[in-house]
Amino acid sequence: DPAHFAAADGPAGGEQRVEKFDGLAHWNQLQRLRAKHNPTKQDVRWLGWLERADQAAQPSRRDGEPPPPVRSITVTYHKRRAIGRRTASYPSMQNCPSGLRPHLVKRFYHDIDMVNCHPVLMLQVALKMCVPEYELETLDEYVRGAEDDEGRTGRERILHRIATHFGVSRAWAKEAVLRVLNGGSIQKWIADAKCTRGRDEPQADLEELQAEARRVQAAFFAMPNFQPHVETLRQELAASTKAALDRAKVQGVMARAQSAGARAAAQKQLENARAKAKSEAINRSIFSHCIFELEDSVLKIIDEHFRESGWTVSSLQYDGMHVEHRRRAATTSASSSWNARHGIQGRAPAAFELKPVIAGAEAAVKTKLGYDIQLTEKELFGHASPDEQPTAEEEDIEMANADIYEAEE
């Protein structure tokens, strides 16, 4: 769809895409949250995004008139450094709170996602770079472990062991694996997850993954396509973190004559700056850029295949994307589930099948990049009820990840 892609000369000179959202659903959420007298942290986060979207969207909403039924935002994507993810301008569906997203776009988009993206790519890179399989046993089990007699894959067995050890949910256990593989601290995850037990006892899977993550990191740094960037990034990050540390030291001196609260804030800023200036923190940030670059390279092939197959890809979601729903001009006997979901009786438009294009995209990634990936459609199109709300746990994980990503940048 030519109207979907604007010329690549937006504010930041990056690629632009146009995202639709439901104007009435947006307005209802906006009014609901504006009326709250004691908003939660989630409410404030949702409201901030909705307000900005209201200002940026077209057609504009006029006071005293019903909201336009369909509104759109032009979003610009750019990379913050030479390598890494394509980050969307704000507001966009990429930075929209995940619990809010279905309310706004469930009428329009399918959510296509790479299954177990980072662990899958990390294992393949390490093996390509000749790291012995016996030095990657836990990661291998997490990615390729076969089902046991109870039908649990290696991934599910590891998540179950972590969840049981620390007394947390599967979602937090998965977060632990991803953080450790990306060079994060087990202790920091324990604090964020508010673990109820096992805090002071080593958990074997996480300990082994932490050791294997160092081997994976070394493999990425040795890859020919990343080698030229690693030292450049190290110098850039060393300079920027040193500058931040120097500023924090100056602010600390200035805060001595201020209130106790100001002194405490300055001390915390100084501690954070010192932590980011350490060599291990710089290496962790470099590694994040490498894995994000590989992730984005894979996503680019998937995106191109879908568009070449006639689909509109409206939003990039790091390890996935939003693909606009397509209906054929002809009608067929609709399934009862489709009818029930959309309140339609009788005949309904037949949707184009996603399965063939998904299989084609997987094959294109293997052919062009040499990586085996699996794509799946996550629940979004036609599934989410307007009354559904994300759990506090999901919001906590999402906000913690946003903070970590900003820190890595």
XYZ file of C-alpha atoms in Angstrom:
409
model
C 0.000 0.000 0.000
C 1.917 3.129 -1.194
C -0.034 5.393 1.159
C 1.226 3.336 4.077
C 4.896 4.207 3.568
C 5.722 7.899 3.615
C 8.927 9.190 2.052
C 11.967 8.483 4.202
C 12.568 12.141 4.962
C 10.757 12.469 8.276
C 11.940 14.518 11.258
C 14.841 12.169 12.013
C 15.414 11.125 8.401
C 14.174 7.633 9.215
C 11.634 5.265 7.707
C 8.021 6.242 8.297
C 4.913 4.105 8.650
C 1.289 4.915 9.366
C -0.545 3.147 12.204
C -4.330 3.018 12.575
C -6.207 2.905 15.843
C -9.858 2.843 16.934
C -10.892 6.456 17.551
C -13.862 5.607 19.767
C -11.932 3.099 21.891
C -9.169 5.676 22.314
C -11.664 8.349 23.382
C -13.389 6.012 25.855
C -10.086 5.102 27.504
C -9.025 8.749 27.581
C -12.263 9.826 29.276
C -12.161 6.917 31.731
C -8.643 7.742 32.900
C -9.147 11.506 33.017
C -12.057 10.942 35.395
C -9.995 8.958 37.939
C -9.284 10.806 41.184
C -6.589 8.419 42.449
C -4.842 7.054 39.350
C -2.429 4.153 39.668
C 1.041 4.115 38.140
C -0.459 2.132 35.247
C -3.246 4.705 34.799
C -0.719 7.549 34.603
C 1.340 5.650 32.046
C -1.695 4.851 29.891
C -3.050 8.389 30.135
C 0.270 9.917 29.107
C 0.353 7.820 25.941
C -3.317 8.482 25.126
C -2.915 12.253 25.534
C 0.090 12.340 23.216
C -1.688 10.136 20.659
C -4.695 12.449 20.756
C -2.440 15.378 19.871
C -0.543 13.553 17.119
C -3.358 11.612 15.413
C -5.213 12.435 12.223
C -7.956 13.322 11.611
C -7.972 15.727 14.542
C -10.670 15.384 17.172
C -12.893 18.449 17.537
C -14.284 19.393 20.934
C -17.991 18.696 21.271
C -18.063 16.285 18.324
C -17.861 12.474 18.282
C -14.306 11.175 17.819
C -13.364 10.017 14.305
C -13.991 6.242 14.097
C -10.511 5.536 12.718
C -7.475 7.690 13.443
C -3.835 7.284 12.476
C -0.348 8.272 13.602
C 2.687 8.724 11.371
C 5.612 7.003 13.084
C 9.309 7.441 12.327
C 11.852 4.673 12.987
C 15.552 5.217 13.537
C 18.549 3.555 15.170
C 20.165 5.331 18.087
C 23.610 4.057 17.118
C 25.241 2.397 14.122
C 23.818 -0.967 15.152
C 20.808 -1.930 17.239
C 17.037 -1.884 17.082
C 14.865 0.437 15.072
C 13.177 2.544 17.714
C 9.840 4.213 16.981
C 8.984 7.836 17.659
C 6.543 8.597 20.473
C 3.634 7.942 20.438
C 3.501 4.679 18.504
C 2.246 1.142 18.970
C 5.830 0.087 19.712
C 5.887 2.208 22.885
C 2.182 1.923 23.664
C 1.628 0.017 26.951
C 0.976 -3.597 25.995
C -2.249 -3.798 27.994
C -3.651 -0.743 26.234
C -2.670 -1.830 22.724
C -5.457 -4.416 22.124
C -8.186 -1.891 22.993
C -6.952 0.359 20.204
C -5.943 -1.938 17.343
C -7.726 -5.285 17.731
C -10.001 -4.364 14.804
C -7.108 -3.859 12.409
C -3.980 -5.872 13.076
C -2.508 -9.331 13.534
C 0.437 -9.584 15.937
C 3.232 -11.671 14.382
C 5.997 -12.647 16.790
C 9.310 -14.528 16.716
C 9.099 -17.442 19.137
C 11.743 -17.376 21.897
C 13.669 -14.887 19.767
C 16.836 -14.009 21.700
C 17.655 -17.473 23.100
C 17.109 -19.032 19.659
C 19.454 -16.564 17.937
C 22.034 -16.671 20.729
C 22.353 -20.442 20.545
C 22.740 -20.434 16.765
C 25.363 -17.660 16.818
C 27.384 -19.451 19.497
C 27.300 -22.722 17.528
C 28.203 -20.936 14.281
C 31.196 -19.421 16.108
C 32.279 -22.934 17.198
C 31.411 -22.769 20.895
C 31.182 -26.468 21.913
C 27.670 -27.754 22.593
C 28.736 -29.071 25.997
C 29.474 -25.457 27.027
C 25.904 -24.449 26.111
C 23.938 -27.304 27.641
C 21.367 -25.254 29.580
C 20.757 -22.791 26.744
C 20.451 -25.744 24.362
C 17.878 -27.365 26.632
C 15.967 -24.082 26.853
C 15.845 -23.718 23.052
C 15.766 -27.284 21.719
C 14.875 -29.499 24.682
C 12.380 -32.184 23.647
C 9.086 -32.828 25.394
C 9.113 -35.159 28.386
C 6.425 -37.676 29.389
C 4.344 -34.813 30.793
C 4.492 -32.892 27.529
C 6.839 -30.184 28.839
C 9.620 -28.897 26.588
C 13.089 -28.127 27.897
C 12.097 -24.470 28.088
C 9.076 -25.237 30.248
C 11.081 -27.529 32.530
C 13.666 -24.798 33.163
C 10.999 -22.144 33.749
C 9.217 -24.475 36.163
C 12.398 -25.096 38.152
C 13.157 -21.371 38.410
C 9.565 -20.492 39.339
C 9.462 -23.216 41.990
C 12.828 -22.237 43.477
C 11.962 -18.566 43.891
C 8.194 -18.801 44.370
C 7.383 -16.673 41.315
C 5.173 -16.959 38.249
C 6.206 -18.357 34.867
C 6.277 -14.791 33.485
C 8.863 -13.699 36.045
C 10.858 -16.909 35.516
C 10.991 -16.179 31.771
C 12.104 -12.638 32.572
C 14.941 -14.073 34.681
C 16.226 -16.195 31.785
C 16.143 -13.293 29.331
C 17.870 -10.904 31.714
C 20.632 -13.346 32.576
C 21.225 -14.233 28.925
C 21.505 -10.523 28.145
C 24.118 -10.058 30.879
C 21.810 -8.869 33.630
C 22.190 -9.462 37.341
C 20.391 -12.340 39.056
C 20.238 -10.302 42.276
C 18.658 -7.333 40.492
C 16.026 -9.653 39.020
C 15.373 -11.161 42.484
C 14.723 -7.659 43.837
C 12.470 -6.660 40.917
C 10.502 -9.923 41.083
C 10.059 -9.591 44.873
C 10.998 -13.257 45.276
C 9.414 -14.872 48.307
C 11.940 -17.681 48.750
C 15.295 -18.936 47.565
C 16.804 -15.446 47.544
C 20.089 -16.544 49.111
C 20.303 -19.990 47.525
C 21.857 -20.451 44.049
C 19.483 -21.682 41.354
C 21.351 -24.081 39.086
C 19.745 -23.159 35.767
C 20.324 -19.434 36.196
C 23.881 -19.960 37.406
C 24.658 -22.120 34.368
C 22.950 -19.695 31.983
C 24.986 -16.850 33.445
C 28.218 -18.691 32.610
C 26.944 -19.646 29.156
C 25.890 -16.045 28.500
C 29.525 -14.962 28.784
C 30.464 -17.484 26.081
C 27.607 -16.265 23.890
C 28.715 -12.657 24.369
C 32.274 -13.515 23.294
C 30.897 -15.314 20.227
C 28.899 -12.238 19.181
C 31.892 -9.943 19.642
C 33.965 -12.236 17.397
C 31.422 -12.278 14.548
C 32.871 -10.608 11.419
C 29.818 -8.373 10.948
C 30.009 -7.108 14.559
C 33.785 -6.890 15.060
C 34.132 -3.433 13.416
C 31.429 -2.019 15.690
C 32.486 -3.490 19.021
C 35.568 -1.343 19.638
C 33.865 1.787 18.272
C 30.923 1.246 20.609
C 33.277 0.586 23.516
C 35.010 3.925 22.959
C 31.712 5.801 22.531
C 30.209 4.279 25.669
C 33.370 4.784 27.715
C 33.366 8.472 26.776
C 29.648 8.982 27.411
C 29.632 7.138 30.747
C 32.733 9.049 31.908
C 31.030 12.332 31.016
C 27.920 11.259 32.921
C 30.062 10.283 35.925
C 31.844 13.661 35.884
C 28.481 15.468 35.795
C 27.194 13.360 38.679
C 30.283 14.221 40.753
C 29.750 17.950 40.147
C 26.081 17.694 41.053
C 27.040 15.798 44.203
C 29.302 18.637 45.308
C 26.591 21.215 44.570
C 24.003 19.193 46.490
C 25.981 19.342 49.751
C 24.456 22.736 50.538
C 20.934 21.583 49.643
C 18.250 19.536 51.392
C 18.701 15.963 52.579
C 16.451 14.800 49.753
C 18.587 16.572 47.142
C 21.766 15.057 48.634
C 20.242 11.574 48.563
C 19.141 12.005 44.918
C 22.608 13.233 43.932
C 24.230 10.270 45.718
C 21.950 7.806 43.918
C 22.753 9.430 40.580
C 26.465 9.154 41.345
C 26.138 5.462 42.230
C 24.238 4.772 38.992
C 26.830 6.648 36.947
C 29.666 4.667 38.539
C 27.881 1.384 37.815
C 27.349 2.276 34.145
C 31.017 3.270 33.741
C 32.282 -0.197 34.751
C 33.727 -2.337 31.964
C 31.210 -5.153 32.494
C 28.319 -2.682 32.149
C 29.819 -1.308 28.931
C 30.242 -4.844 27.546
C 26.636 -5.623 28.460
C 25.466 -2.563 26.542
C 27.600 -3.483 23.517
C 26.157 -7.000 23.570
C 22.616 -5.598 23.725
C 23.304 -3.613 20.571
C 24.665 -6.727 18.842
C 21.707 -8.981 19.651
C 19.272 -6.164 18.833
C 21.002 -5.696 15.458
C 20.673 -9.407 14.653
C 17.045 -9.392 15.799
C 16.378 -6.380 13.558
C 18.132 -8.011 10.585
C 15.819 -11.003 10.921
C 12.781 -8.747 11.319
C 13.749 -6.865 8.163
C 13.629 -10.086 6.101
C 10.251 -11.021 7.619
C 8.889 -7.531 6.986
C 10.062 -7.567 3.365
C 8.513 -10.984 2.720
C 5.127 -9.958 4.108
C 5.096 -6.737 2.075
C 6.194 -8.514 -1.104
C 3.296 -10.927 -0.491
C 0.795 -8.048 -0.486
C 0.450 -7.442 3.252
C 0.740 -4.078 5.013
C 3.171 -4.087 7.940
C 2.136 -1.087 10.008
C 4.234 -1.379 13.143
C 7.566 -2.916 14.116
C 7.588 -4.465 17.596
C 11.295 -5.347 18.033
C 10.921 -9.151 17.700
C 7.599 -8.950 15.872
C 5.254 -6.691 13.955
C 1.637 -5.668 13.393
C 0.234 -6.820 10.061
C -3.000 -5.310 8.791
C -5.922 -7.707 8.406
C -6.901 -8.515 4.836
C -10.255 -9.683 3.537
C -11.084 -11.062 0.130
C -13.674 -9.325 -2.020
C -15.702 -12.525 -2.305
C -17.682 -13.938 0.605
C -17.960 -17.480 1.848
C -19.805 -19.276 4.621
C -18.227 -17.826 7.716
C -17.289 -19.888 10.703
C -19.477 -19.638 13.784
C -16.515 -18.417 15.822
C -15.833 -15.539 13.396
C -19.527 -14.634 13.419
C -19.813 -14.791 17.183
C -16.718 -12.701 17.691
C -17.877 -9.931 15.352
C -21.627 -10.075 15.951
C -22.383 -10.927 12.322
C -24.993 -13.390 11.106
C -24.846 -15.269 7.828
C -22.032 -14.704 5.357
C -18.841 -12.820 6.148
C -15.706 -11.823 4.220
C -13.125 -14.576 4.037
C -9.756 -13.573 5.482
C -6.514 -14.160 3.611
C -4.560 -16.969 5.209
C -1.544 -15.997 7.312
C -0.028 -19.475 7.563
C 1.477 -19.607 4.049
C 3.102 -16.175 4.323
C 4.419 -17.013 7.807
C 5.998 -20.203 6.454
C 7.449 -18.234 3.548
C 8.961 -15.638 5.868
C 10.585 -18.343 7.997
C 12.077 -19.878 4.850
C 13.298 -16.468 3.634
C 15.191 -15.893 6.901
C 16.847 -19.312 6.575
C 17.795 -18.691 2.935
C 19.075 -15.130 3.311
C 20.585 -15.165 6.818
C 21.047 -18.838 7.673
C 18.984 -18.788 10.896
C 16.139 -21.113 11.848
C 13.313 -19.117 13.414
C 9.667 -19.807 14.131
C 6.883 -17.245 13.824
C 3.529 -17.323 15.547
C 0.440 -15.147 15.713
C -0.147 -13.853 19.234
C -3.618 -12.923 20.420
C -4.645 -9.515 19.142
C -6.948 -9.393 16.131
C -10.549 -9.813 17.235
C -9.580 -11.421 20.545
C -9.255 -8.831 23.292
C -12.307 -7.746 25.243
C -12.534 -4.002 25.993
C -12.991 -4.939 29.649
C -9.744 -6.895 29.866
C -6.934 -5.335 31.872
C -3.302 -6.470 32.123
C -2.187 -7.848 35.442
C -0.102 -5.708 37.760
C 2.668 -8.271 37.265
C 2.685 -7.793 33.477
C 2.833 -4.035 33.907
C 5.692 -4.347 36.432
C 7.751 -6.505 34.041
C 7.108 -4.179 31.114
C 8.072 -1.062 33.064
C 11.195 -2.746 34.484
C 12.254 -3.706 30.955
C 11.673 -0.167 29.690
C 13.926 1.176 32.453
C 16.640 -1.380 31.686
C 16.573 -0.663 27.945
C 16.885 3.080 28.529
C 19.796 2.425 30.887
C 21.572 0.280 28.265
C 21.253 3.092 25.731
